[in-house]
Structures are given as structure tokens and as C-alpha cells.
PDB file of C-alpha atoms in Angstrom:
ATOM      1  CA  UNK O   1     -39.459   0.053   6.710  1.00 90.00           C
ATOM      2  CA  UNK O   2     -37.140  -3.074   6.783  1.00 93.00           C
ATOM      3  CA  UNK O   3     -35.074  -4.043  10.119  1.00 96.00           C
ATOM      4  CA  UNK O   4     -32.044  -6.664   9.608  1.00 96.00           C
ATOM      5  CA  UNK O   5     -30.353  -9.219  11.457  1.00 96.00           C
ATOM      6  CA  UNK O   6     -26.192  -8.835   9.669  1.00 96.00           C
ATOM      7  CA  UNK O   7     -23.267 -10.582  10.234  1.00 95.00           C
ATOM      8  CA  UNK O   8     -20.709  -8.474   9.074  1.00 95.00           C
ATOM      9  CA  UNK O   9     -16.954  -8.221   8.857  1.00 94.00           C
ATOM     10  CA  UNK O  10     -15.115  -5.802  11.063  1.00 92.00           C
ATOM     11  CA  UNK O  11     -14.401  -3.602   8.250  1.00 87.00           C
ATOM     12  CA  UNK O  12     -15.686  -2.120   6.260  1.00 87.00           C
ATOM     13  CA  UNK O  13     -17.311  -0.197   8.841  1.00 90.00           C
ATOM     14  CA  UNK O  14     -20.442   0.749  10.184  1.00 94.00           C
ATOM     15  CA  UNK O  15     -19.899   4.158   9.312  1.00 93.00           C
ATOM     16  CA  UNK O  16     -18.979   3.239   4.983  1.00 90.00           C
ATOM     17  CA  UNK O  17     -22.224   0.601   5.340  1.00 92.00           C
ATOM     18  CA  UNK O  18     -24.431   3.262   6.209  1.00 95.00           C
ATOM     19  CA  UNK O  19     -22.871   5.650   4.126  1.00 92.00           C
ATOM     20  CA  UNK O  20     -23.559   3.211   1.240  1.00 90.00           C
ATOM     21  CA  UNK O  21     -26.842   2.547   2.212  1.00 94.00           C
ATOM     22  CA  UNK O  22     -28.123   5.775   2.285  1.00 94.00           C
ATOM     23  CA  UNK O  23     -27.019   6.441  -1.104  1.00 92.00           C
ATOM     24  CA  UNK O  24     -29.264   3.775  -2.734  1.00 93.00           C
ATOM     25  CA  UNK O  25     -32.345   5.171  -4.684  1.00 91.00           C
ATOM     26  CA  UNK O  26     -35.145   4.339  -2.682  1.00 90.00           C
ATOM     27  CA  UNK O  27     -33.467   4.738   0.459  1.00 93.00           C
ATOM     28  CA  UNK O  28     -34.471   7.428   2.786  1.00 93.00           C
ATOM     29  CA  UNK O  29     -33.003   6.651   6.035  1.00 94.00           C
ATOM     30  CA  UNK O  30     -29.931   4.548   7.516  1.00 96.00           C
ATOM     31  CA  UNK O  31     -29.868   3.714  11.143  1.00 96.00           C
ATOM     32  CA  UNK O  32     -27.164   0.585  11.974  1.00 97.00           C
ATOM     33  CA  UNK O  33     -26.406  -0.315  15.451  1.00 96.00           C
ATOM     34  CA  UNK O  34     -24.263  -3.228  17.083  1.00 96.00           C
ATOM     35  CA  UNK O  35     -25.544  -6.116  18.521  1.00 96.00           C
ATOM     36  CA  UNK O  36     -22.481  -7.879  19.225  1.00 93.00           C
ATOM     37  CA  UNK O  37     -18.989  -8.105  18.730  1.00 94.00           C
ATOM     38  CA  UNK O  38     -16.533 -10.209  17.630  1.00 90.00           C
ATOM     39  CA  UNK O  39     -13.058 -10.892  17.135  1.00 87.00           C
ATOM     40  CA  UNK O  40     -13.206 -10.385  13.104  1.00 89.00           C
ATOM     41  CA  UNK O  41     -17.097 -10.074  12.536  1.00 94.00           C
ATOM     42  CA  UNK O  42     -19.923  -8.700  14.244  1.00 95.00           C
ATOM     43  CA  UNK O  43     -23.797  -8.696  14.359  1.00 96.00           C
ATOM     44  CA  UNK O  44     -25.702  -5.682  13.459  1.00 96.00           C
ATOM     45  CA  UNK O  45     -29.284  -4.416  13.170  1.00 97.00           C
ATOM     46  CA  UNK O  46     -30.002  -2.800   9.962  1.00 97.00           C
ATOM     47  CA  UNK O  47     -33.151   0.008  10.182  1.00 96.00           C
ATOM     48  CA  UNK O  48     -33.792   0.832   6.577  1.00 96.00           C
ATOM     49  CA  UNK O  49     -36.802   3.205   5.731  1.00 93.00           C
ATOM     50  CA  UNK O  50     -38.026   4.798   2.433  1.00 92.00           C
ATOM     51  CA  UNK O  51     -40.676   5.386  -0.176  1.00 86.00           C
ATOM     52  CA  UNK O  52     -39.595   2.242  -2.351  1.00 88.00           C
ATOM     53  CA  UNK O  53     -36.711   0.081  -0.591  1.00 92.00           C
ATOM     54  CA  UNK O  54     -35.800  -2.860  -3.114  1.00 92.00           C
ATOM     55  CA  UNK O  55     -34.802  -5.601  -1.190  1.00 93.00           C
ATOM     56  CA  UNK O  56     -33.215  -7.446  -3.751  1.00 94.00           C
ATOM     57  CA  UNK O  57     -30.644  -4.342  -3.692  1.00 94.00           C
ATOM     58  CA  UNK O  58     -29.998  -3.800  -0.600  1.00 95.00           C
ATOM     59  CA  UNK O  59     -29.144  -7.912  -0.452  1.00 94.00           C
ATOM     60  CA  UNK O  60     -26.990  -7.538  -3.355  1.00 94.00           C
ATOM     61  CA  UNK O  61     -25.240  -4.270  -1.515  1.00 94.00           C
ATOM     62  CA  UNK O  62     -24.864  -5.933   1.967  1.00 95.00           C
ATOM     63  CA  UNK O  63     -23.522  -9.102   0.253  1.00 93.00           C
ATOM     64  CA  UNK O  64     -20.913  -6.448  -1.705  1.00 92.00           C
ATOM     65  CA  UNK O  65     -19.719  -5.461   1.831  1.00 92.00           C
ATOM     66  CA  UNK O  66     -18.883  -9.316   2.597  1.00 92.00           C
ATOM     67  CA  UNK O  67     -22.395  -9.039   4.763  1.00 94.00           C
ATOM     68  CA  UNK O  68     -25.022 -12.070   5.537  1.00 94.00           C
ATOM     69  CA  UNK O  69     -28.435 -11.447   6.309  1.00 95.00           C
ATOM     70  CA  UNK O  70     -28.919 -13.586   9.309  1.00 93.00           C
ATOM     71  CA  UNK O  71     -32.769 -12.539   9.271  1.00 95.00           C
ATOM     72  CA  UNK O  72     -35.598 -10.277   8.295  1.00 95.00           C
ATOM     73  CA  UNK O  73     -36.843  -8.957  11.691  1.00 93.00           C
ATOM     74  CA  UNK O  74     -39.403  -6.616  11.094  1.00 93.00           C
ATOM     75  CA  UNK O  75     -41.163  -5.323   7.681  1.00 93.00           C
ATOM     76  CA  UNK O  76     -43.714  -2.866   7.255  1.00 90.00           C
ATOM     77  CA  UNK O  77     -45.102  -1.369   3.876  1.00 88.00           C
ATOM     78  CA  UNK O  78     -48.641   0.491   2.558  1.00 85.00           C
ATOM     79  CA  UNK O  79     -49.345   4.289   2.493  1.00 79.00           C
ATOM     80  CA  UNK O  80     -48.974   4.388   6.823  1.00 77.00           C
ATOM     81  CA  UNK O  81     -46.758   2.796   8.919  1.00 73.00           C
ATOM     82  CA  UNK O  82     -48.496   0.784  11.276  1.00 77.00           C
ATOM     83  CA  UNK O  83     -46.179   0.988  14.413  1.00 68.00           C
ATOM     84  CA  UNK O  84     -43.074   3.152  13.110  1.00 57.00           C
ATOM     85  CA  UNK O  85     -41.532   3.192  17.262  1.00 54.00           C
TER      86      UNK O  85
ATOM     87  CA  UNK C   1     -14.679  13.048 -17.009  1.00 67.00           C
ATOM     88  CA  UNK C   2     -11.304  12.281 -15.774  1.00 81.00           C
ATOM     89  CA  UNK C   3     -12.317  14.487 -12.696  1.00 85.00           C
ATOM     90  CA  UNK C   4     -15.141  11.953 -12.415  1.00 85.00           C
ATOM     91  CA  UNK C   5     -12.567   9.003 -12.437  1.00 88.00           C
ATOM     92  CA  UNK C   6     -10.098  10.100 -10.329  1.00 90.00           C
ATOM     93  CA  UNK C   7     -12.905  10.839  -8.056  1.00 88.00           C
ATOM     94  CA  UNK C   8     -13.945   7.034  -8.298  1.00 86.00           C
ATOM     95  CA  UNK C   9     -10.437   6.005  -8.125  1.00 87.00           C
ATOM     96  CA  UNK C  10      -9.720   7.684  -4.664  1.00 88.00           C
ATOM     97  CA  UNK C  11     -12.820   6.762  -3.107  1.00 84.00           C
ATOM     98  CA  UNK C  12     -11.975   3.126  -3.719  1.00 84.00           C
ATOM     99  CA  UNK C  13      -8.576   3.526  -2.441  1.00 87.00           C
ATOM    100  CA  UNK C  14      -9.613   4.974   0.816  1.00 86.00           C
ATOM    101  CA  UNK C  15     -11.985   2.685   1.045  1.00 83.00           C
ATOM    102  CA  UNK C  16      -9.364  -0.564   0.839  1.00 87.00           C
ATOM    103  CA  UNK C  17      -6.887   1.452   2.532  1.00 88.00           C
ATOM    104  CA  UNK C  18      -9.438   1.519   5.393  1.00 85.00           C
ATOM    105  CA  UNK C  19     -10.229  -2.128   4.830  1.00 85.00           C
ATOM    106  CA  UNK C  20      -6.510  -3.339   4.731  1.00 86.00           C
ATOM    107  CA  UNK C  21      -4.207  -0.290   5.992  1.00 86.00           C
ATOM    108  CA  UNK C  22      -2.001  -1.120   2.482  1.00 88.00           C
ATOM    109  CA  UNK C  23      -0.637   2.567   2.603  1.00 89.00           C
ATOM    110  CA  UNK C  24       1.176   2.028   6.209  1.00 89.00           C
ATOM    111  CA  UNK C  25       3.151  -1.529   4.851  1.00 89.00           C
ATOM    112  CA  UNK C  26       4.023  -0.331   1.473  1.00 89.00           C
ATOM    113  CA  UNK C  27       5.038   2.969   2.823  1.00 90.00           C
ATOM    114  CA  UNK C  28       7.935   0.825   4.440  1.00 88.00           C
ATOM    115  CA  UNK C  29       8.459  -1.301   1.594  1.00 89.00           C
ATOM    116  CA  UNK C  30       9.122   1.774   0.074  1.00 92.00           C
ATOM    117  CA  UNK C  31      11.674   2.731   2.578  1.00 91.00           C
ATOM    118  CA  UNK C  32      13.187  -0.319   3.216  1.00 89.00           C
ATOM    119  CA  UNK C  33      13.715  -0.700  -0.528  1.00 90.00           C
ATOM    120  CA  UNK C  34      14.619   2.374  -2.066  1.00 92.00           C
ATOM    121  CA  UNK C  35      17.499   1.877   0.742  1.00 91.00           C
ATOM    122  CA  UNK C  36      18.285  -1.562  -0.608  1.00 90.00           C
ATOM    123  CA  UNK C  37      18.729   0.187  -4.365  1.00 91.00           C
ATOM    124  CA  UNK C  38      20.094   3.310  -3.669  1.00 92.00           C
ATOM    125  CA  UNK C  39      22.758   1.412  -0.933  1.00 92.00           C
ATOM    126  CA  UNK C  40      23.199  -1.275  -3.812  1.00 93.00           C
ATOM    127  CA  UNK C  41      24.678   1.406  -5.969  1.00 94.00           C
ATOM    128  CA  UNK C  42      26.571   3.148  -3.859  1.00 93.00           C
ATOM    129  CA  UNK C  43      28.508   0.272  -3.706  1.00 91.00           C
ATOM    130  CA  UNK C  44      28.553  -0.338  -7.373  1.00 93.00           C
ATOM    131  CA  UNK C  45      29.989   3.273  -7.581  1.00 94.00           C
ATOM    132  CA  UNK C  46      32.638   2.978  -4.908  1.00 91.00           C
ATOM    133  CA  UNK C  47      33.858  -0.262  -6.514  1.00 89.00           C
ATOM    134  CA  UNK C  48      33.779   1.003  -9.660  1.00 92.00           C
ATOM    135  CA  UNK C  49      35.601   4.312  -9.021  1.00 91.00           C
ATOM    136  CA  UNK C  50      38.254   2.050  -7.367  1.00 88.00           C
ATOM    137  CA  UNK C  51      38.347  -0.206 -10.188  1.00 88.00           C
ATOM    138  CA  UNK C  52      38.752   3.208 -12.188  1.00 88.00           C
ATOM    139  CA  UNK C  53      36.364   2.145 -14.502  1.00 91.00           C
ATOM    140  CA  UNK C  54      36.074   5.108 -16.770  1.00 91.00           C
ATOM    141  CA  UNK C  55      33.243   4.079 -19.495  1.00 94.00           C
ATOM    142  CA  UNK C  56      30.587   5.575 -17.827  1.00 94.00           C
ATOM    143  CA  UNK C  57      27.576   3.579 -20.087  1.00 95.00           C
ATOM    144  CA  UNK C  58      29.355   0.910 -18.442  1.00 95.00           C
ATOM    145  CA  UNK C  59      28.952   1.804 -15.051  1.00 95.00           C
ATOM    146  CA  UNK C  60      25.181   3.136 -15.899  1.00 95.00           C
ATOM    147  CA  UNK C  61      24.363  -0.162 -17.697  1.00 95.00           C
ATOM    148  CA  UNK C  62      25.521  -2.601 -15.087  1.00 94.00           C
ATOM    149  CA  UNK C  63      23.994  -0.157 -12.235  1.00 94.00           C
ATOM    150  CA  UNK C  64      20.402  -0.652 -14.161  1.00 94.00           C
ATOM    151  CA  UNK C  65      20.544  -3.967 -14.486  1.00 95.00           C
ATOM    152  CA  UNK C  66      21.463  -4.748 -10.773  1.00 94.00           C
ATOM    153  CA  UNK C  67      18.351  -1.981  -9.846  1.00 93.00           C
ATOM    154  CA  UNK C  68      16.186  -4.255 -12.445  1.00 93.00           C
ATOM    155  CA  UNK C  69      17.172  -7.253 -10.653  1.00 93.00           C
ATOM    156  CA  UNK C  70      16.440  -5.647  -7.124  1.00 92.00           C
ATOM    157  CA  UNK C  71      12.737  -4.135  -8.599  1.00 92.00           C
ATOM    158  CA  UNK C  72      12.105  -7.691 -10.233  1.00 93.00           C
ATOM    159  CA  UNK C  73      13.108  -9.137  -6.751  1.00 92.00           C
ATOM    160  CA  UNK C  74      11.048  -6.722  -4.763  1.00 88.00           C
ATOM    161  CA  UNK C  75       7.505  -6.865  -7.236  1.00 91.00           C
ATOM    162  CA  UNK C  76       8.061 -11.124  -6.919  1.00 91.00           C
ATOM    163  CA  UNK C  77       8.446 -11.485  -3.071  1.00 89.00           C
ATOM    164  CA  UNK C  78       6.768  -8.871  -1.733  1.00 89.00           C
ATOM    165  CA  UNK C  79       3.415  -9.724  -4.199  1.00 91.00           C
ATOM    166  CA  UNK C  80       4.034 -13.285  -3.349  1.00 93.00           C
ATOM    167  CA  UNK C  81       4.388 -12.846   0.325  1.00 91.00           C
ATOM    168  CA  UNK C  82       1.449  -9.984   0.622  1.00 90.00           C
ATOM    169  CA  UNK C  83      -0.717 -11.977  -1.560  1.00 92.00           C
ATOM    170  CA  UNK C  84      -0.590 -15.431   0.525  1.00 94.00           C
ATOM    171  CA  UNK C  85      -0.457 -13.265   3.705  1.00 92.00           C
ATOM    172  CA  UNK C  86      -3.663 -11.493   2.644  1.00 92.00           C
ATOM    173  CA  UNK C  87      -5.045 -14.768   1.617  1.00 93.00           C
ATOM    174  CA  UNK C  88      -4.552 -16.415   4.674  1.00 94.00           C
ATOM    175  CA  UNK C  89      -6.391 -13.400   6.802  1.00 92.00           C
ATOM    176  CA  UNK C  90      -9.148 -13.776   4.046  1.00 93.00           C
ATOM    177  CA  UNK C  91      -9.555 -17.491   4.769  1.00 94.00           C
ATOM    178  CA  UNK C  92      -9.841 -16.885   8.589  1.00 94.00           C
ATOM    179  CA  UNK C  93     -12.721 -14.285   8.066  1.00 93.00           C
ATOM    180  CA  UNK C  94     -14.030 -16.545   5.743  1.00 93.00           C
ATOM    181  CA  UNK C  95     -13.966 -19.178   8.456  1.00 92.00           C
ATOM    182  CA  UNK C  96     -15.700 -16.890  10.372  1.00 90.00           C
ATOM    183  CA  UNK C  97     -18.286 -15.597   8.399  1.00 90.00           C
ATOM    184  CA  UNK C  98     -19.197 -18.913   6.796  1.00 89.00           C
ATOM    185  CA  UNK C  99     -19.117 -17.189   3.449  1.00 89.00           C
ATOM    186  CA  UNK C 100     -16.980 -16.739   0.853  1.00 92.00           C
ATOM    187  CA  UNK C 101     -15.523 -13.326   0.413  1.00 91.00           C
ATOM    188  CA  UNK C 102     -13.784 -13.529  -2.773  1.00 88.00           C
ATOM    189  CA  UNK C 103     -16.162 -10.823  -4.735  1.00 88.00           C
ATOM    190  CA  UNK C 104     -16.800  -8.358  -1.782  1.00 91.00           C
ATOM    191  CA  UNK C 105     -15.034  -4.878  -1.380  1.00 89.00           C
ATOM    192  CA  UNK C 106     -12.771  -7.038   1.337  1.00 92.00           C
ATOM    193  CA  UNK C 107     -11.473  -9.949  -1.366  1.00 93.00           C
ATOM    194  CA  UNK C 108     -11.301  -6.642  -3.843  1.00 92.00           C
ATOM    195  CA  UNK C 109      -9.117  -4.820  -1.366  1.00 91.00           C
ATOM    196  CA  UNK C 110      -7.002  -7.925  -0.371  1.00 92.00           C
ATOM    197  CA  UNK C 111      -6.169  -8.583  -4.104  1.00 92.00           C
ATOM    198  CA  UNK C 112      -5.195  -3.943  -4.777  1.00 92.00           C
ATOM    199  CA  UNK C 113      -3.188  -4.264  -1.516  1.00 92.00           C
ATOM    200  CA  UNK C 114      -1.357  -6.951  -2.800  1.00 93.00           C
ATOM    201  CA  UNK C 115      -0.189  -5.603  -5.825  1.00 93.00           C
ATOM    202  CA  UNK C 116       0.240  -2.062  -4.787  1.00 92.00           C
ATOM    203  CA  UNK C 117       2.705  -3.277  -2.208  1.00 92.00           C
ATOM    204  CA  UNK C 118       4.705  -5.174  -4.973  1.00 92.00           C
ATOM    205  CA  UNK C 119       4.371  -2.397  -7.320  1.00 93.00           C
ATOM    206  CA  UNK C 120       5.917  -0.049  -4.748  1.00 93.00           C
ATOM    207  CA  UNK C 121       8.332  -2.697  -3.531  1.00 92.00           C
ATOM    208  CA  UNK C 122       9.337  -3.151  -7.469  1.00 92.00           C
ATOM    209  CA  UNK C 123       9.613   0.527  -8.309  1.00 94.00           C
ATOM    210  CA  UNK C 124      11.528   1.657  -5.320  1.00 94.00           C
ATOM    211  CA  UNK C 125      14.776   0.633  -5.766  1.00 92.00           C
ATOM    212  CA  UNK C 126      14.582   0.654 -10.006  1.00 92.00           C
ATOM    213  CA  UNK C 127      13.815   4.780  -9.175  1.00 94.00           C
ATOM    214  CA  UNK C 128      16.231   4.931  -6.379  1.00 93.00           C
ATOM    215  CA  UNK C 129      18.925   3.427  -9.380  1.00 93.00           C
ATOM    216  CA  UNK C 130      17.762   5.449 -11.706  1.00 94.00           C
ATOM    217  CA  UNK C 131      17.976   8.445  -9.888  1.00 95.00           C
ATOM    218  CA  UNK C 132      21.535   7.823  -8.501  1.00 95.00           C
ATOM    219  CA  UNK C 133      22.979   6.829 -11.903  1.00 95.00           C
ATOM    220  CA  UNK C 134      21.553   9.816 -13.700  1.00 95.00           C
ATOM    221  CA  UNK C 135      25.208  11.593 -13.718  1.00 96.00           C
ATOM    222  CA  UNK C 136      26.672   8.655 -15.538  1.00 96.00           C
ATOM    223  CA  UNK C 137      23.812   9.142 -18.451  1.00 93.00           C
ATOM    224  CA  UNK C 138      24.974  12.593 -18.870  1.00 94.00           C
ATOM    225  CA  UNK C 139      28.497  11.479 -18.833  1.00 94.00           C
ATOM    226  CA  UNK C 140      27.702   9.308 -21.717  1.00 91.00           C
ATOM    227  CA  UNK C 141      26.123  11.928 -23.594  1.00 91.00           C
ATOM    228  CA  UNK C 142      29.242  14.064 -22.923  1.00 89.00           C
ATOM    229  CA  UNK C 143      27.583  16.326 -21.213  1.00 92.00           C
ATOM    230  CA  UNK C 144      29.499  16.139 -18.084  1.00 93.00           C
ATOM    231  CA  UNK C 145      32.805  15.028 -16.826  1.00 93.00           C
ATOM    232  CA  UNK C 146      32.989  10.684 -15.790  1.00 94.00           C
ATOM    233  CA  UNK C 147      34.790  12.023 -12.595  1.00 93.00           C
ATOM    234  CA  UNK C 148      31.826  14.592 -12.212  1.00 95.00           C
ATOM    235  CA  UNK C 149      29.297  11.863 -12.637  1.00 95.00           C
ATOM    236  CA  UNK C 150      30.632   9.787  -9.817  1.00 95.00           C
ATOM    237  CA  UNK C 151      30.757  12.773  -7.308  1.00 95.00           C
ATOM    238  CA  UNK C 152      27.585  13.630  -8.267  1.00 96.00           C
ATOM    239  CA  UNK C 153      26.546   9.977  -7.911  1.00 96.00           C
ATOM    240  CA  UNK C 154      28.150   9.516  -4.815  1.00 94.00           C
ATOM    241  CA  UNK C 155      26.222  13.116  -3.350  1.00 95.00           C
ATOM    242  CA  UNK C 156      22.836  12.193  -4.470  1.00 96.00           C
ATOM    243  CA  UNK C 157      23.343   8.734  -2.779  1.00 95.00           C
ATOM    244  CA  UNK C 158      23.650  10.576   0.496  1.00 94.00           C
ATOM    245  CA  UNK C 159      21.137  12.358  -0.609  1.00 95.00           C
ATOM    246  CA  UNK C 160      18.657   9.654  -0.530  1.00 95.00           C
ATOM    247  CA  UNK C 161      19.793   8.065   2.732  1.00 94.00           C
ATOM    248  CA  UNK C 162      19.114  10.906   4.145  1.00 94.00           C
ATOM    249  CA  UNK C 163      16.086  11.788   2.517  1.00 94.00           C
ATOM    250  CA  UNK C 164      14.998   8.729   3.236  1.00 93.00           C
ATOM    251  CA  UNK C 165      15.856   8.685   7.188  1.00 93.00           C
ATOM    252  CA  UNK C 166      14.479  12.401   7.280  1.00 93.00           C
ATOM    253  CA  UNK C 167      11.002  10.897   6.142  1.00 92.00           C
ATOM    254  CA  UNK C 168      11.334   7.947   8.503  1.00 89.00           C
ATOM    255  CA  UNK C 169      12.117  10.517  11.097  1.00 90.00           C
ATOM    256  CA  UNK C 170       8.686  12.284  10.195  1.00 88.00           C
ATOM    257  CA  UNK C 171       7.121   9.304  10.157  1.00 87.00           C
ATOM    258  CA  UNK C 172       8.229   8.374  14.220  1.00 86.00           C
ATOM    259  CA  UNK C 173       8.120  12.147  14.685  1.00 86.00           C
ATOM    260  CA  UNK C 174      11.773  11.770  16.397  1.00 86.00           C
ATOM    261  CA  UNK C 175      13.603  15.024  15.045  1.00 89.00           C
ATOM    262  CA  UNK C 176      14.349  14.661  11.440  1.00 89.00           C
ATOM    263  CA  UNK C 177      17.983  15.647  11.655  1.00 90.00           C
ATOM    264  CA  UNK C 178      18.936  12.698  13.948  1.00 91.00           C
ATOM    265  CA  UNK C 179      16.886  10.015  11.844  1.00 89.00           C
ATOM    266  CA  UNK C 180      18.257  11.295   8.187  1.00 90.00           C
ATOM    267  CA  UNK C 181      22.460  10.986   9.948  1.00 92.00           C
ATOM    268  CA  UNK C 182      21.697   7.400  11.542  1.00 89.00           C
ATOM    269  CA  UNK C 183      20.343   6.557   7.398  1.00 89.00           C
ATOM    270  CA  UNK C 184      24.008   8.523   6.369  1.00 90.00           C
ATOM    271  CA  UNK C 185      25.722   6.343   8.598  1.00 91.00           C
ATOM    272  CA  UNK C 186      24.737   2.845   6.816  1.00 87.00           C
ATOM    273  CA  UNK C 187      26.000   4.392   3.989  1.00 84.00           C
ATOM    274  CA  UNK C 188      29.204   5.640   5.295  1.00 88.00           C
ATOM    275  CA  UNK C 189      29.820   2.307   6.786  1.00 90.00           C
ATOM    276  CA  UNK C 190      29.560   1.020   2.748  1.00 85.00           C
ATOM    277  CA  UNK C 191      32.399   3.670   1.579  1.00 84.00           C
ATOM    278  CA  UNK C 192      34.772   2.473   4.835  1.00 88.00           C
ATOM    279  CA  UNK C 193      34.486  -1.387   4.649  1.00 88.00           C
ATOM    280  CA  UNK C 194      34.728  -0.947   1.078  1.00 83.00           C
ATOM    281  CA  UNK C 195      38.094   1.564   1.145  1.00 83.00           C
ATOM    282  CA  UNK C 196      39.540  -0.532   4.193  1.00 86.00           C
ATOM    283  CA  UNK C 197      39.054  -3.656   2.192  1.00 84.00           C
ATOM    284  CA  UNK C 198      40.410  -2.210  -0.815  1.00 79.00           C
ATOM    285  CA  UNK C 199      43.479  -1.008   0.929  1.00 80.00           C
ATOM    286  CA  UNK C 200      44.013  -4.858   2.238  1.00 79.00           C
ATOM    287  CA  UNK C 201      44.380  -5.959  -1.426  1.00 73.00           C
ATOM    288  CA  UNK C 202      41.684  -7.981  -1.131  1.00 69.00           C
ATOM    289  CA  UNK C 203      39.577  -6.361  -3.480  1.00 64.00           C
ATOM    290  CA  UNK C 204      42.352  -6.682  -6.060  1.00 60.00           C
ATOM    291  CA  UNK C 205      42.488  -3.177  -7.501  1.00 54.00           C
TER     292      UNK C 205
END
């Protein structure tokens, strides 16, 4: 599991991110939600989880979508997720 | 395989059109323009049917190279003016983003937006000429009479105005009847200013 911190453009939005995101090998499960808005950007939480997420991917995906990485809240990996709430 | 591309092809155009709404400004380009051609050579043909010009490759000829001139016209300004408008917008979310933006979908869409307006802007009128002057072509060939070809000319420029008014009216969804006479009107204003001026001798035919 990998949560994000993204600053983002207005479009394209969360609903083609997502949409993109899920469609990456590796990539199980989607969940974005909005942490703030805006007048042209806004800050998002990215909840990524599957088998094998690539990182280096999903950086190279959100930076495709104009997107920043602000930070890397929360990372968990091994054969159980420790605390998956 | 070309199922497979046009499949590509669409999804990136919805996906700019949702990043820059291109469709909605070059649909009135398009308007705005094919009015400018097909208005441009209705005045061509009045003038030249008053001027009894009878060589209809000559009436055809000039006619395509004004709509060239128009299409050339149209692809420079609008790309120009979409290009350092999208630009501009690009720089502020730059700005904002503290980033630059030039190789994400949103500098990708800026730049397709850009020239699809021009190309629309370009090949609007150049159609709307082509399509009006089409009699004169067969009156060249000999197919059909040069009197014949301006009538003809004449109808199918009424013909777009109010095609063209009728899709605007679709557009506002004000009744399409209404919207495609106030287009006819423009048009009808041409052919009186143009018959009232001739009249005065001050066209000199």
C-alpha cells in the first residue's frame, strides 16, 4: 500500500487520474480524495494498493498528468499488511 | 489495427477536449468562418454577375483564391492567437504548480487545441468556397449553363447561411427556423447594398 501527498492541476480530473491509475500493472486499487482546493490546482491524497506497485511508475504517471508528489505519507509492504484501516 | 488506432485517437481527444474544451471554440470558429467564406463569395458572385462576367473558370479561379486567402488567414491568426492564449494559461498553472508542464497530457492538449482550432478556422471558409463555387466548375466543364452556375451559386449560398444559423440555432436551442432567417438576412443585406450601389453607378457596371 502507498498513500500520496499530490498537487495536481484542476484537470485532468480526479476521475481520468484514477482511471489511469488503476490501469497500471501492479495496481489493484485506486482510491483519490481532495484535500484542498484551489483556484487552478489542488491537493490530493493518493491510496494506491496492490501485489507489486512500482513506484518509479506511478511517479512517472502522476508527473504525465502535470502532478507533484508533495510527499510519501504512508508505505506498507511484506506478505500482511500491518495496519490496512 | 486501425480499430485499435482510432480507438487511441479518440480517447486522447476526449481526454484534451476535457482538459481544454477545444471542441466548444473551434466549433465557432467554424461558424464564424465558414460565414466569412461563404458571405465572401456571395459577394464575389453578385459582383461578378453584375459585371456579367461570363468565363466561368474565371469567376471559379478568383473565388478560390480569395477562399485560399481567407483559410490561409484563418489557420495564421487563429493558431497564432490560440497558441499564445493557451500559452499564457499554461504559464499561470505553471506559476502555480511550480513545475513545468510542457510534456504532461495538459502542455500536450494545449499544443492539439491549438492547431485543431486553426485547422478548422483554415478549412472552413476554403470548404465553404469550394462548395459555393462548385456550379462554376461544372460550367467550365460544359456541363451546365454559366447563368445556371450562378443561380445555383447564389442558392447554395443561402443554403449555407442558413445551414449555418439552423446549427447555431441548435446549438442555443432557440427554434432553428428563426436562427437559420436572422443568418439569411446578413446575406440578403450583401445582394441589396450591393444592387443599390450598383444602381448608383458607383460600382461602375
Amino acid at each position: 500500500m502507498l498513500v500520496l501527498d499530490v498537487l495536481k492541476p484542476s484537470e485532468p480530473s480526479i476521475v481520468d487520474m484514477a482511471k489511469k491509475l488503476g490501469e497500471m500493472d501492479g495496481v489493484d486499487g485506486v482510491e483519490i480524495s481532495v484535500l484542498e482546493i484551489d483556484r487552478r490546482v489542488e491537493t490530493v491524497k493518493i491510496t494506491l494498493e496492490g501485489s507489486s506497485l512500482n513506484f518509479e511508475k506511478i511517479n512517472a504517471a502522476l508527473d504525465r498528468y502535470g502532478a507533484t508528489i508533495h510527499s510519501i505519507d504512508k508505505v506498507a509492504s511484506g506478505k500482511k499488511l500491518i495496519n490496512p484501516s | 489495427m486501425h480499430e485499435r488506432m482510432l480507438n487511441t485517437l479518440r480517447k486522447k481527444y476526449r481526454s484534451y477536449e476535457r482538459i481544454t474544451g477545444m471542441s466548444k471554440i473551434a466549433r465557432r470558429y467554424f461558424v464564424m468562418n465558414a460565414f466569412d467564406g461563404a458571405l465572401t463569395m456571395f459577394g464575389l458572385i453578385i459582383g461578378s454577375y453584375l459585371a456579367r462576367v461570363s468565363n466561368p473558370v474565371l469567376v471559379f479561379s478568383v473565388g478560390m483564391s480569395t477562399a485560399l486567402a481567407i483559410g490561409i488567414s484563418g489557420l495564421w491568426g487563429a493558431f497564432l492567437t490560440e497558441a499564445a492564449e493557451r500559452q499564457r494559461e499554461l504559464n499561470k498553472l505553471e506559476r502555480s504548480m511550480l513545475r513545468k508542464l510542457d510534456s504532461s497530457y495538459i502542455g500536450e492538449a494545449s499544443r492539439a487545441a491549438s492547431y485543431m482550432v486553426g485547422g478548422v478556422n483554415a478549412l472552413s471558409p476554403f470548404l465553404a468556397g469550394l462548395i459555393t463555387l462548385s456550379p462554376f466548375l461544372f460550367a467550365g466543364k460544359g456541363i451546365i449553363e454559366v447563368d445556371l452556375a450562378y443561380r445555383a451559386s447564389l442558392g447554395i449560398c443561402f443554403g449555407i447561411f442558413f445551414g449555418l444559423g439552423a446549427f447555431l440555432g441548435r446549438i442555443s436551442k432557440e427554434f432553428w427556423l428563426i436562427s437559420g432567417v436572422k443568418m439569411l438576412l446578413a446575406g440578403l443585406t450583401v445582394a441589396l447594398l450591393t444592387f443599390a450601389l450598383n444602381s448608383s453607378g458607383i460600382l461602375g457596371t
